[in-house]
């Protein structure tokens, strides 16, 4: 709610706000299965770099192309990275922020 209030104040002052992309996972298990350590390395290597080939991503993270290709497919299938032109893929953001909330058991 505080973030919304700050955003409204900024707009009222004539500031132009950058849009934010929010991606939610239904559970910790799904998040953990999707954002594995190798996939987080891929996302970090791709952040704000523009479209990249799977081969270039593999070179940047130091993993074999086949493993990176499987991870890229998984990340594309869940919508974390986008398909770009000429067989490239893209993570068009400059960062990723993970926010985890754990509630007491019922």
Coordinates of N, CA and C in Angstrom, one line a residue:
X1 N 0.8 -1.2 0.0 CA 0.0 0.0 0.0 C 0.9 1.3 0.0
X2 N 2.0 1.2 0.7 CA 2.9 2.4 0.8 C 3.5 2.6 -0.6
X3 N 3.8 1.6 -1.4 CA 4.3 1.7 -2.7 C 3.3 2.4 -3.6
X4 N 2.1 2.0 -3.5 CA 1.0 2.6 -4.3 C 0.9 4.1 -4.0
X5 N 0.9 4.4 -2.7 CA 0.8 5.8 -2.3 C 2.0 6.6 -2.9
X6 N 3.2 6.1 -2.8 CA 4.4 6.8 -3.3 C 4.2 7.0 -4.8
X7 N 3.8 6.0 -5.5 CA 3.6 6.1 -7.0 C 2.6 7.1 -7.3
X8 N 1.5 7.2 -6.6 CA 0.4 8.2 -6.9 C 1.0 9.6 -6.6
X9 N 1.8 9.8 -5.6 CA 2.4 11.1 -5.3 C 3.3 11.5 -6.5
X10 N 4.1 10.5 -6.9 CA 5.0 10.8 -8.0 C 4.3 11.2 -9.3
X11 N 3.2 10.5 -9.6 CA 2.4 10.8 -10.8 C 1.8 12.2 -10.6
X12 N 1.3 12.5 -9.4 CA 0.7 13.8 -9.2 C 1.7 15.0 -9.3
X13 N 3.0 14.6 -9.1 CA 4.1 15.6 -9.2 C 4.6 15.7 -10.7
X14 N 4.0 14.9 -11.6 CA 4.4 15.0 -13.0 C 5.5 14.0 -13.3
X15 N 5.9 13.1 -12.4 CA 7.0 12.2 -12.7 C 6.5 11.1 -13.7
X16 N 7.3 10.6 -14.5 CA 7.0 9.5 -15.4 C 7.6 8.2 -14.8
X17 N 6.7 7.3 -14.5 CA 7.2 6.0 -13.8 C 7.5 5.0 -14.8
X18 N 8.5 4.2 -14.6 CA 8.8 3.0 -15.4 C 7.9 1.9 -15.0
X19 N 7.3 1.2 -16.0 CA 6.5 0.1 -15.7 C 7.3 -1.0 -15.0
X20 N 6.6 -1.8 -14.1 CA 7.2 -2.9 -13.5 C 6.6 -4.2 -13.9
X21 N 7.3 -5.2 -14.1 CA 6.8 -6.5 -14.5 C 6.8 -7.4 -13.2
X22 N 5.7 -8.0 -12.9 CA 5.6 -8.9 -11.8 C 5.3 -10.3 -12.2
X23 N 6.0 -11.2 -11.7 CA 5.8 -12.6 -12.0 C 5.7 -13.4 -10.7
X24 N 4.6 -14.1 -10.5 CA 4.4 -14.8 -9.2 C 4.4 -16.3 -9.5
X25 N 4.9 -17.0 -8.5 CA 4.9 -18.4 -8.5 C 3.8 -18.9 -7.5
X26 N 3.1 -20.0 -7.8 CA 2.0 -20.4 -6.9 C 2.6 -21.0 -5.5
X27 N 3.8 -21.4 -5.5 CA 4.4 -22.0 -4.3 C 5.9 -21.9 -4.3
X28 N 6.5 -22.1 -3.1 CA 7.9 -22.2 -3.0 C 8.5 -23.3 -3.9
X29 N 7.8 -24.5 -3.9 CA 8.2 -25.6 -4.6 C 8.3 -25.3 -6.1
X30 N 7.3 -24.6 -6.7 CA 7.4 -24.3 -8.1 C 8.5 -23.3 -8.4
X31 N 8.6 -22.3 -7.5 CA 9.7 -21.3 -7.7 C 11.1 -22.0 -7.7
X32 N 11.2 -22.9 -6.7 CA 12.5 -23.6 -6.6 C 12.8 -24.5 -7.8
X33 N 11.7 -25.2 -8.3 CA 11.9 -26.0 -9.5 C 12.2 -25.2 -10.8
X34 N 11.6 -24.0 -10.8 CA 11.8 -23.2 -12.0 C 13.1 -22.4 -12.0
X35 N 13.4 -21.7 -10.9 CA 14.6 -20.9 -10.8 C 15.7 -21.6 -10.1
X36 N 16.2 -22.7 -10.8 CA 17.3 -23.4 -10.3 C 18.6 -22.6 -10.3
X37 N 19.6 -22.9 -9.6 CA 20.9 -22.2 -9.6 C 21.4 -21.9 -11.1
X38 N 21.5 -23.0 -11.9 CA 21.9 -22.7 -13.3 C 21.0 -21.7 -14.1
X39 N 19.7 -21.8 -13.8 CA 18.8 -20.9 -14.5 C 19.0 -19.5 -14.0
X40 N 19.2 -19.3 -12.7 CA 19.5 -18.0 -12.2 C 20.8 -17.4 -12.8
X41 N 21.8 -18.2 -13.0 CA 23.0 -17.8 -13.7 C 22.7 -17.3 -15.1
X42 N 21.8 -18.0 -15.8 CA 21.4 -17.7 -17.1 C 20.7 -16.3 -17.1
X43 N 19.8 -16.1 -16.2 CA 19.1 -14.9 -16.1 C 20.0 -13.7 -15.8
X44 N 20.9 -14.0 -14.9 CA 21.9 -12.9 -14.6 C 22.8 -12.6 -15.8
X45 N 23.2 -13.6 -16.5 CA 24.0 -13.3 -17.7 C 23.2 -12.6 -18.8
X46 N 21.9 -12.8 -18.8 CA 21.1 -12.2 -19.9 C 20.6 -10.8 -19.5
X47 N 20.6 -10.4 -18.2 CA 19.9 -9.2 -17.8 C 20.4 -8.0 -18.5
X48 N 19.5 -7.3 -19.2 CA 19.8 -6.0 -19.9 C 20.8 -6.1 -21.0
X49 N 21.0 -7.3 -21.5 CA 22.0 -7.5 -22.6 C 21.4 -7.6 -24.0
X50 N 20.1 -7.5 -24.1 CA 19.5 -7.6 -25.4 C 19.4 -9.1 -25.8
X51 N 18.9 -9.3 -27.0 CA 18.8 -10.7 -27.5 C 20.1 -11.4 -27.6
X52 N 20.1 -12.6 -27.1 CA 21.3 -13.5 -27.2 C 21.0 -14.8 -27.7
X53 N 22.0 -15.5 -28.4 CA 21.8 -16.9 -28.8 C 22.1 -17.8 -27.6
X54 N 21.6 -19.0 -27.7 CA 21.8 -20.0 -26.7 C 23.3 -20.2 -26.6
X55 N 24.0 -20.2 -27.7 CA 25.5 -20.5 -27.7 C 26.2 -19.4 -26.9
X56 N 25.8 -18.1 -27.1 CA 26.4 -17.0 -26.4 C 26.1 -17.1 -24.9
X57 N 24.9 -17.4 -24.6 CA 24.6 -17.6 -23.1 C 25.4 -18.7 -22.5
X58 N 25.6 -19.8 -23.2 CA 26.4 -20.9 -22.7 C 27.8 -20.5 -22.5
X59 N 28.3 -19.7 -23.4 CA 29.7 -19.2 -23.3 C 29.8 -18.3 -22.1
X60 N 28.8 -17.4 -21.9 CA 28.9 -16.5 -20.7 C 28.8 -17.2 -19.4
X61 N 28.0 -18.2 -19.3 CA 27.9 -18.9 -18.0 C 28.8 -20.1 -17.8
X62 N 29.5 -20.5 -18.9 CA 30.5 -21.6 -18.8 C 29.8 -23.0 -18.7
X63 N 28.6 -23.1 -19.3 CA 28.0 -24.4 -19.3 C 27.8 -24.9 -20.7
X64 N 27.6 -26.2 -20.9 CA 27.5 -26.7 -22.3 C 26.2 -26.3 -22.9
X65 N 26.2 -26.2 -24.2 CA 25.1 -25.6 -25.0 C 23.8 -26.4 -24.8
X66 N 23.9 -27.7 -24.7 CA 22.7 -28.6 -24.6 C 22.0 -28.3 -23.2
X67 N 22.7 -28.2 -22.2 CA 22.2 -27.9 -20.8 C 21.5 -26.5 -20.8
X68 N 22.2 -25.6 -21.4 CA 21.7 -24.2 -21.4 C 20.4 -24.1 -22.3
X69 N 20.4 -24.9 -23.4 CA 19.2 -24.9 -24.3 C 18.0 -25.4 -23.5
X70 N 18.2 -26.5 -22.7 CA 17.1 -27.1 -21.9 C 16.6 -26.1 -20.9
X71 N 17.5 -25.4 -20.3 CA 17.1 -24.4 -19.3 C 16.4 -23.2 -19.9
X72 N 16.9 -22.8 -21.1 CA 16.3 -21.6 -21.8 C 14.9 -22.0 -22.2
X73 N 14.7 -23.2 -22.7 CA 13.3 -23.7 -23.0 C 12.4 -23.6 -21.8
X74 N 12.9 -24.1 -20.7 CA 12.1 -24.1 -19.4 C 11.7 -22.7 -19.0
X75 N 12.7 -21.8 -19.1 CA 12.5 -20.4 -18.7 C 11.5 -19.7 -19.7
X76 N 11.6 -20.0 -21.0 CA 10.7 -19.5 -22.0 C 9.3 -20.0 -21.8
X77 N 9.2 -21.3 -21.5 CA 7.8 -22.0 -21.3 C 7.1 -21.4 -20.1
X78 N 7.8 -20.9 -19.1 CA 7.1 -20.3 -17.9 C 7.0 -18.8 -18.0
X79 N 7.5 -18.2 -19.1 CA 7.4 -16.8 -19.3 C 8.4 -15.9 -18.7
X80 N 9.5 -16.5 -18.2 CA 10.5 -15.7 -17.5 C 11.4 -14.9 -18.5
X81 N 11.7 -15.6 -19.7 CA 12.5 -15.0 -20.7 C 11.6 -15.0 -22.0
X82 N 11.9 -14.1 -22.9 CA 11.2 -14.0 -24.2 C 11.9 -14.5 -25.4
X83 N 11.2 -15.0 -26.4 CA 11.8 -15.3 -27.7 C 12.0 -14.0 -28.4
X84 N 13.2 -13.9 -29.0 CA 13.5 -12.7 -29.8 C 13.7 -13.1 -31.3
X85 N 14.1 -12.2 -32.1 CA 14.3 -12.5 -33.6 C 15.5 -13.4 -33.8
X86 N 15.5 -14.0 -34.9 CA 16.7 -14.8 -35.3 C 17.1 -15.9 -34.4
X87 N 16.1 -16.5 -33.7 CA 16.4 -17.6 -32.8 C 17.1 -17.2 -31.5
X88 N 17.1 -16.0 -31.2 CA 17.6 -15.5 -29.9 C 16.6 -15.5 -28.9
X89 N 17.0 -15.3 -27.6 CA 16.1 -15.1 -26.5 C 16.6 -13.9 -25.7
X90 N 15.7 -13.4 -24.9 CA 16.0 -12.1 -24.2 C 15.3 -12.1 -22.8
X91 N 16.1 -11.6 -21.9 CA 15.5 -11.2 -20.6 C 15.6 -9.7 -20.5
X92 N 14.5 -9.0 -20.9 CA 14.6 -7.5 -21.2 C 14.6 -6.6 -19.9
X93 N 15.0 -7.2 -18.8 CA 15.1 -6.4 -17.6 C 16.5 -6.3 -17.1
X94 N 16.7 -5.3 -16.2 CA 18.1 -5.2 -15.7 C 18.3 -5.8 -14.4
X95 N 17.3 -6.4 -13.8 CA 17.4 -7.1 -12.5 C 16.2 -8.0 -12.2
X96 N 16.4 -8.8 -11.2 CA 15.3 -9.7 -10.8 C 15.3 -9.6 -9.3
X97 N 14.1 -9.4 -8.7 CA 14.0 -9.2 -7.3 C 13.1 -10.4 -6.8
X98 N 13.6 -11.1 -5.9 CA 12.8 -12.2 -5.3 C 12.3 -11.8 -3.9
X99 N 11.0 -12.0 -3.7 CA 10.4 -11.7 -2.4 C 9.6 -12.9 -2.0
X100 N 10.0 -13.4 -0.8 CA 9.5 -14.7 -0.3 C 8.8 -14.4 1.0
X101 N 7.6 -14.9 1.1 CA 6.8 -14.7 2.4 C 6.5 -16.1 2.9
X102 N 6.8 -16.4 4.1 CA 6.5 -17.7 4.7 C 5.5 -17.5 5.9
X103 N 4.4 -18.2 5.8 CA 3.4 -18.0 6.9 C 3.4 -19.2 7.8
X104 N 2.9 -18.9 9.0 CA 2.8 -20.0 10.0 C 1.9 -21.1 9.5
X105 N 2.2 -22.3 9.9 CA 1.3 -23.4 9.5 C -0.1 -23.3 10.2
X106 N -1.1 -23.7 9.5 CA -2.5 -23.5 10.1 C -2.7 -24.6 11.2

